[in-house]
Amino acid sequence: MSVAPSPALPQQTAAEQVRSVLARALSLSLTLGGQTYDLLGAHTVGARGRITLHPPADTPLTDHLALAPADALDARIDLTDIAPTALRDRVRARVTLTGRLAPATPGDPGSLRLDLARVVLRTGTGTHEVAPGAYTLAAPDPLALEEAALLTHLADAHADLVSELVDRAGSRLPHGVVRALPLAMDRHAVSLRCEYGEGHCDLRLLFPGEARDAAEAGDMVRRLLTAPRCAHHH
């Protein structure tokens, strides 16, 4: 029960979505030579989205790197973006980056940078190829790092407000909503997942203006309750 939003609606670009996923990711999976390693807290994202891996010492990954020929470090990095609230089907996006690993600092094998060749974003609306140039020029959404706290606060402390927002959507939603929970938030809008006995649909509510930080986002959510009805669902 998901329809792509109109391109005319303000929304993050695919490149911004990828950068936002990376900005808040604590873990990733690295695939090298057919072997996959799960890394937790072992990467950083620098200027222009440059990913640097900091493999922990004395692990199967460092053994693999020590034995790998210098010209055979083709790598794939996978990240999964999970909704912070306890809704059904919590995977919001998957990001795959492929390229080659090289020492981040010449002569220092302790950290490795990914020289990017390809970026793919998969969401509920489909698969999107992101040009590496667009990726490096994009910036994460300004709410990316605070989004989880904003959504969990909305779910835990303001369930009545969420219900009111769903009520305001009125005829735009199919009947029979069993539960609604915050799904996502960016500078343009808050999205709610409306769950039914079977299946769900997502409701995107555009803010009256752009939110540049958490305080403005909270204000925008409150203003939605008094704004003209302008909900869009997909």
mmCIF file of C-alpha atoms in Angstrom:
data_model
loop_
_atom_site.group_PDB
_atom_site.id
_atom_site.type_symbol
_atom_site.label_atom_id
_atom_site.label_comp_id
_atom_site.label_asym_id
_atom_site.label_seq_id
_atom_site.Cartn_x
_atom_site.Cartn_y
_atom_site.Cartn_z
ATOM 1 C CA MET A 1 0.000 0.000 0.000
ATOM 2 C CA SER A 2 2.716 2.416 -1.065
ATOM 3 C CA VAL A 3 2.700 4.938 -3.881
ATOM 4 C CA ALA A 4 5.683 7.110 -4.750
ATOM 5 C CA PRO A 5 5.252 10.750 -3.706
ATOM 6 C CA SER A 6 4.922 13.389 -6.366
ATOM 7 C CA PRO A 7 8.365 14.678 -7.409
ATOM 8 C CA ALA A 8 6.982 18.207 -6.968
ATOM 9 C CA LEU A 9 6.805 17.731 -3.196
ATOM 10 C CA PRO A 10 9.812 18.954 -1.200
ATOM 11 C CA GLN A 11 11.872 15.939 -0.242
ATOM 12 C CA GLN A 12 15.447 14.780 0.170
ATOM 13 C CA THR A 13 17.320 13.798 -2.964
ATOM 14 C CA ALA A 14 18.584 10.224 -3.157
ATOM 15 C CA ALA A 15 22.123 11.540 -2.568
ATOM 16 C CA GLU A 16 20.993 13.404 0.571
ATOM 17 C CA GLN A 17 19.227 10.273 1.801
ATOM 18 C CA VAL A 18 22.415 8.241 1.387
ATOM 19 C CA ARG A 19 24.479 10.869 3.211
ATOM 20 C CA SER A 20 21.863 10.972 5.993
ATOM 21 C CA VAL A 21 21.957 7.170 6.391
ATOM 22 C CA LEU A 22 25.755 7.302 6.635
ATOM 23 C CA ALA A 23 25.708 10.209 9.087
ATOM 24 C CA ARG A 24 23.737 8.220 11.671
ATOM 25 C CA ALA A 25 25.031 4.701 10.968
ATOM 26 C CA LEU A 26 26.906 3.078 13.853
ATOM 27 C CA SER A 27 27.628 -0.150 12.012
ATOM 28 C CA LEU A 28 28.184 -1.490 8.516
ATOM 29 C CA SER A 29 29.011 -4.698 6.696
ATOM 30 C CA LEU A 30 32.187 -4.945 4.634
ATOM 31 C CA THR A 31 32.514 -7.577 1.914
ATOM 32 C CA LEU A 32 36.010 -8.401 0.646
ATOM 33 C CA GLY A 33 36.879 -11.353 -1.563
ATOM 34 C CA GLY A 34 33.615 -13.134 -0.818
ATOM 35 C CA GLN A 35 33.960 -12.720 2.970
ATOM 36 C CA THR A 36 31.648 -10.391 4.909
ATOM 37 C CA TYR A 37 32.658 -8.670 8.144
ATOM 38 C CA ASP A 38 30.311 -6.748 10.429
ATOM 39 C CA LEU A 39 31.947 -3.626 11.816
ATOM 40 C CA LEU A 40 30.504 -1.740 14.794
ATOM 41 C CA GLY A 41 31.891 1.705 15.580
ATOM 42 C CA ALA A 42 34.844 1.068 13.273
ATOM 43 C CA HIS A 43 34.323 3.691 10.593
ATOM 44 C CA THR A 44 34.210 7.449 10.197
ATOM 45 C CA VAL A 45 32.647 9.647 7.531
ATOM 46 C CA GLY A 46 34.695 12.693 6.652
ATOM 47 C CA ALA A 47 34.389 15.695 4.374
ATOM 48 C CA ARG A 48 32.548 15.044 1.115
ATOM 49 C CA GLY A 49 31.340 11.722 2.490
ATOM 50 C CA ARG A 50 34.742 10.021 2.458
ATOM 51 C CA ILE A 51 34.426 6.721 4.348
ATOM 52 C CA THR A 52 37.419 5.551 6.376
ATOM 53 C CA LEU A 53 37.508 2.139 8.032
ATOM 54 C CA HIS A 54 39.416 1.553 11.249
ATOM 55 C CA PRO A 55 39.566 -2.257 11.516
ATOM 56 C CA PRO A 56 40.069 -3.480 15.087
ATOM 57 C CA ALA A 57 43.390 -5.264 15.567
ATOM 58 C CA ASP A 58 43.719 -9.054 15.820
ATOM 59 C CA THR A 59 40.459 -9.921 14.062
ATOM 60 C CA PRO A 60 39.694 -12.104 11.021
ATOM 61 C CA LEU A 61 39.379 -8.894 8.984
ATOM 62 C CA THR A 62 42.882 -7.691 9.831
ATOM 63 C CA ASP A 63 44.210 -11.166 9.003
ATOM 64 C CA HIS A 64 42.392 -10.993 5.656
ATOM 65 C CA LEU A 65 43.822 -7.532 4.930
ATOM 66 C CA ALA A 66 47.339 -8.650 5.830
ATOM 67 C CA LEU A 67 47.141 -11.515 3.320
ATOM 68 C CA ALA A 68 45.331 -9.648 0.533
ATOM 69 C CA PRO A 69 47.359 -8.489 -2.466
ATOM 70 C CA ALA A 70 47.510 -4.703 -2.595
ATOM 71 C CA ASP A 71 45.747 -4.655 -5.973
ATOM 72 C CA ALA A 72 42.865 -6.927 -4.924
ATOM 73 C CA LEU A 73 40.997 -4.774 -2.448
ATOM 74 C CA ASP A 74 37.726 -4.355 -4.304
ATOM 75 C CA ALA A 75 35.181 -3.820 -1.536
ATOM 76 C CA ARG A 76 31.474 -3.482 -0.917
ATOM 77 C CA ILE A 77 29.979 -1.670 2.064
ATOM 78 C CA ASP A 78 26.361 -2.259 3.055
ATOM 79 C CA LEU A 79 24.356 -0.192 5.528
ATOM 80 C CA THR A 80 20.785 -0.704 6.722
ATOM 81 C CA ASP A 81 18.678 2.210 7.929
ATOM 82 C CA ILE A 82 16.289 1.051 10.668
ATOM 83 C CA ALA A 83 13.352 3.072 12.013
ATOM 84 C CA PRO A 84 13.956 3.919 15.690
ATOM 85 C CA THR A 85 10.317 3.279 16.630
ATOM 86 C CA ALA A 86 8.770 -0.162 17.155
ATOM 87 C CA LEU A 87 6.736 -0.349 13.978
ATOM 88 C CA ARG A 88 6.305 -3.193 11.513
ATOM 89 C CA ASP A 89 8.878 -3.573 8.756
ATOM 90 C CA ARG A 90 11.460 -1.275 10.361
ATOM 91 C CA VAL A 91 13.942 -1.278 7.464
ATOM 92 C CA ARG A 92 13.568 2.127 5.816
ATOM 93 C CA ALA A 93 16.489 1.989 3.403
ATOM 94 C CA ARG A 94 19.517 -0.006 2.360
ATOM 95 C CA VAL A 95 22.669 1.598 0.993
ATOM 96 C CA THR A 96 25.400 -0.202 -0.951
ATOM 97 C CA LEU A 97 28.706 1.479 -1.783
ATOM 98 C CA THR A 98 31.317 -0.247 -3.906
ATOM 99 C CA GLY A 99 34.864 0.762 -4.698
ATOM 100 C CA ARG A 100 38.439 -0.001 -3.763
ATOM 101 C CA LEU A 101 40.129 0.164 -0.382
ATOM 102 C CA ALA A 102 43.430 1.987 -0.038
ATOM 103 C CA PRO A 103 45.472 3.092 2.992
ATOM 104 C CA ALA A 104 43.945 6.304 4.337
ATOM 105 C CA THR A 105 47.490 7.453 5.117
ATOM 106 C CA PRO A 106 50.280 6.184 2.837
ATOM 107 C CA GLY A 107 52.347 3.568 4.628
ATOM 108 C CA ASP A 108 49.778 3.125 7.425
ATOM 109 C CA PRO A 109 47.692 -0.017 6.914
ATOM 110 C CA GLY A 110 45.745 0.636 10.128
ATOM 111 C CA SER A 111 43.007 2.669 8.454
ATOM 112 C CA LEU A 112 41.571 2.312 4.977
ATOM 113 C CA ARG A 113 39.622 4.725 2.809
ATOM 114 C CA LEU A 114 37.026 3.688 0.248
ATOM 115 C CA ASP A 115 37.613 5.140 -3.211
ATOM 116 C CA LEU A 116 34.033 5.178 -4.352
ATOM 117 C CA ALA A 117 32.895 3.761 -7.675
ATOM 118 C CA ARG A 118 29.158 3.160 -7.232
ATOM 119 C CA VAL A 119 26.350 4.093 -4.805
ATOM 120 C CA VAL A 120 22.927 2.416 -4.703
ATOM 121 C CA LEU A 121 19.987 3.360 -2.472
ATOM 122 C CA ARG A 122 17.059 0.963 -2.004
ATOM 123 C CA THR A 123 13.863 2.231 -0.383
ATOM 124 C CA GLY A 124 10.183 1.372 -0.411
ATOM 125 C CA THR A 125 9.835 3.405 -3.603
ATOM 126 C CA GLY A 126 12.471 1.423 -5.510
ATOM 127 C CA THR A 127 16.176 1.310 -6.322
ATOM 128 C CA HIS A 128 18.037 4.535 -7.020
ATOM 129 C CA GLU A 129 21.527 4.802 -8.492
ATOM 130 C CA VAL A 130 23.394 7.811 -7.092
ATOM 131 C CA ALA A 131 26.282 9.260 -9.068
ATOM 132 C CA PRO A 132 29.457 9.385 -6.929
ATOM 133 C CA GLY A 133 29.792 13.081 -7.794
ATOM 134 C CA ALA A 134 26.283 13.825 -6.518
ATOM 135 C CA TYR A 135 27.057 11.824 -3.374
ATOM 136 C CA THR A 136 30.197 13.817 -2.568
ATOM 137 C CA LEU A 137 28.462 17.169 -3.144
ATOM 138 C CA ALA A 138 25.367 16.321 -1.075
ATOM 139 C CA ALA A 139 25.045 16.974 2.645
ATOM 140 C CA PRO A 140 23.149 14.968 5.253
ATOM 141 C CA ASP A 141 19.747 16.321 6.207
ATOM 142 C CA PRO A 142 20.160 18.779 9.128
ATOM 143 C CA LEU A 143 17.917 16.570 11.300
ATOM 144 C CA ALA A 144 19.729 13.305 10.448
ATOM 145 C CA LEU A 145 21.601 12.946 13.743
ATOM 146 C CA GLU A 146 18.657 14.026 15.917
ATOM 147 C CA GLU A 147 15.950 12.194 13.996
ATOM 148 C CA ALA A 148 15.896 9.083 16.226
ATOM 149 C CA ALA A 149 15.462 11.152 19.405
ATOM 150 C CA LEU A 150 12.776 13.287 17.763
ATOM 151 C CA LEU A 151 10.793 10.259 16.571
ATOM 152 C CA THR A 152 11.019 8.290 19.812
ATOM 153 C CA HIS A 153 9.994 11.381 21.810
ATOM 154 C CA LEU A 154 7.032 11.889 19.500
ATOM 155 C CA ALA A 155 6.010 8.235 19.896
ATOM 156 C CA ASP A 156 6.565 8.014 23.668
ATOM 157 C CA ALA A 157 5.454 11.435 24.895
ATOM 158 C CA HIS A 158 3.032 12.661 22.245
ATOM 159 C CA ALA A 159 0.957 9.686 21.077
ATOM 160 C CA ASP A 160 -2.112 11.947 21.260
ATOM 161 C CA LEU A 161 -0.493 14.371 18.821
ATOM 162 C CA VAL A 162 0.290 11.516 16.414
ATOM 163 C CA SER A 163 -3.346 10.388 16.581
ATOM 164 C CA GLU A 164 -4.502 13.940 15.928
ATOM 165 C CA LEU A 165 -2.257 14.194 12.868
ATOM 166 C CA VAL A 166 -3.696 10.943 11.517
ATOM 167 C CA ASP A 167 -7.232 12.221 12.166
ATOM 168 C CA ARG A 168 -6.442 15.366 10.197
ATOM 169 C CA ALA A 169 -5.495 13.232 7.207
ATOM 170 C CA GLY A 170 -9.122 12.131 7.162
ATOM 171 C CA SER A 171 -10.271 10.758 3.829
ATOM 172 C CA ARG A 172 -6.718 10.556 2.471
ATOM 173 C CA LEU A 173 -6.219 7.327 4.426
ATOM 174 C CA PRO A 174 -7.963 3.981 3.942
ATOM 175 C CA HIS A 175 -10.289 3.144 6.836
ATOM 176 C CA GLY A 176 -9.295 0.820 9.651
ATOM 177 C CA VAL A 177 -6.010 2.200 11.025
ATOM 178 C CA VAL A 178 -5.031 -0.029 13.957
ATOM 179 C CA ARG A 179 -1.958 1.923 15.019
ATOM 180 C CA ALA A 180 0.121 4.871 13.842
ATOM 181 C CA LEU A 181 3.748 5.535 14.730
ATOM 182 C CA PRO A 182 6.365 8.067 13.605
ATOM 183 C CA LEU A 183 8.423 6.592 10.758
ATOM 184 C CA ALA A 184 10.799 9.316 9.592
ATOM 185 C CA MET A 185 11.541 13.015 9.787
ATOM 186 C CA ASP A 186 13.599 15.343 7.653
ATOM 187 C CA ARG A 187 13.741 19.101 7.260
ATOM 188 C CA HIS A 188 10.696 19.034 4.973
ATOM 189 C CA ALA A 189 8.221 16.710 6.682
ATOM 190 C CA VAL A 190 7.332 14.062 9.236
ATOM 191 C CA SER A 191 6.185 10.636 8.031
ATOM 192 C CA LEU A 192 3.837 8.383 9.988
ATOM 193 C CA ARG A 193 3.302 4.671 9.408
ATOM 194 C CA CYS A 194 -0.370 3.764 9.618
ATOM 195 C CA GLU A 195 -0.760 0.056 10.294
ATOM 196 C CA TYR A 196 -3.821 -2.024 9.435
ATOM 197 C CA GLY A 197 -4.863 -5.570 10.264
ATOM 198 C CA GLU A 198 -2.895 -6.477 7.145
ATOM 199 C CA GLY A 199 -0.369 -4.158 5.615
ATOM 200 C CA HIS A 200 0.317 -0.472 6.174
ATOM 201 C CA CYS A 201 0.516 2.855 4.411
ATOM 202 C CA ASP A 202 2.823 5.784 5.030
ATOM 203 C CA LEU A 203 1.574 9.315 5.538
ATOM 204 C CA ARG A 204 3.941 12.196 4.799
ATOM 205 C CA LEU A 205 2.964 15.525 6.346
ATOM 206 C CA LEU A 206 4.745 18.525 4.900
ATOM 207 C CA PHE A 207 5.975 21.141 7.347
ATOM 208 C CA PRO A 208 4.851 24.764 6.813
ATOM 209 C CA GLY A 209 8.542 25.595 6.334
ATOM 210 C CA GLU A 210 11.974 23.949 6.526
ATOM 211 C CA ALA A 211 13.243 22.812 9.926
ATOM 212 C CA ARG A 212 16.930 23.534 10.426
ATOM 213 C CA ASP A 213 17.292 21.874 13.836
ATOM 214 C CA ALA A 214 15.451 19.797 16.436
ATOM 215 C CA ALA A 215 13.788 22.802 18.092
ATOM 216 C CA GLU A 216 12.407 24.017 14.775
ATOM 217 C CA ALA A 217 11.276 20.473 13.921
ATOM 218 C CA GLY A 218 9.269 20.266 17.153
ATOM 219 C CA ASP A 219 7.695 23.628 16.374
ATOM 220 C CA MET A 220 6.851 22.517 12.812
ATOM 221 C CA VAL A 221 5.106 19.363 14.078
ATOM 222 C CA ARG A 222 2.965 21.475 16.416
ATOM 223 C CA ARG A 223 2.169 23.907 13.605
ATOM 224 C CA LEU A 224 0.888 21.010 11.486
ATOM 225 C CA LEU A 225 -2.094 20.805 13.845
ATOM 226 C CA THR A 226 -3.158 24.339 12.972
ATOM 227 C CA ALA A 227 -1.964 24.501 9.348
ATOM 228 C CA PRO A 228 -4.344 24.077 6.399
ATOM 229 C CA ARG A 229 -4.810 20.423 5.633
ATOM 230 C CA CYS A 230 -1.933 19.553 3.324
ATOM 231 C CA ALA A 231 -1.140 15.914 4.049
ATOM 232 C CA HIS A 232 0.267 13.690 1.355
ATOM 233 C CA HIS A 233 0.300 9.935 1.733
ATOM 234 C CA HIS A 234 2.240 7.354 -0.160
#
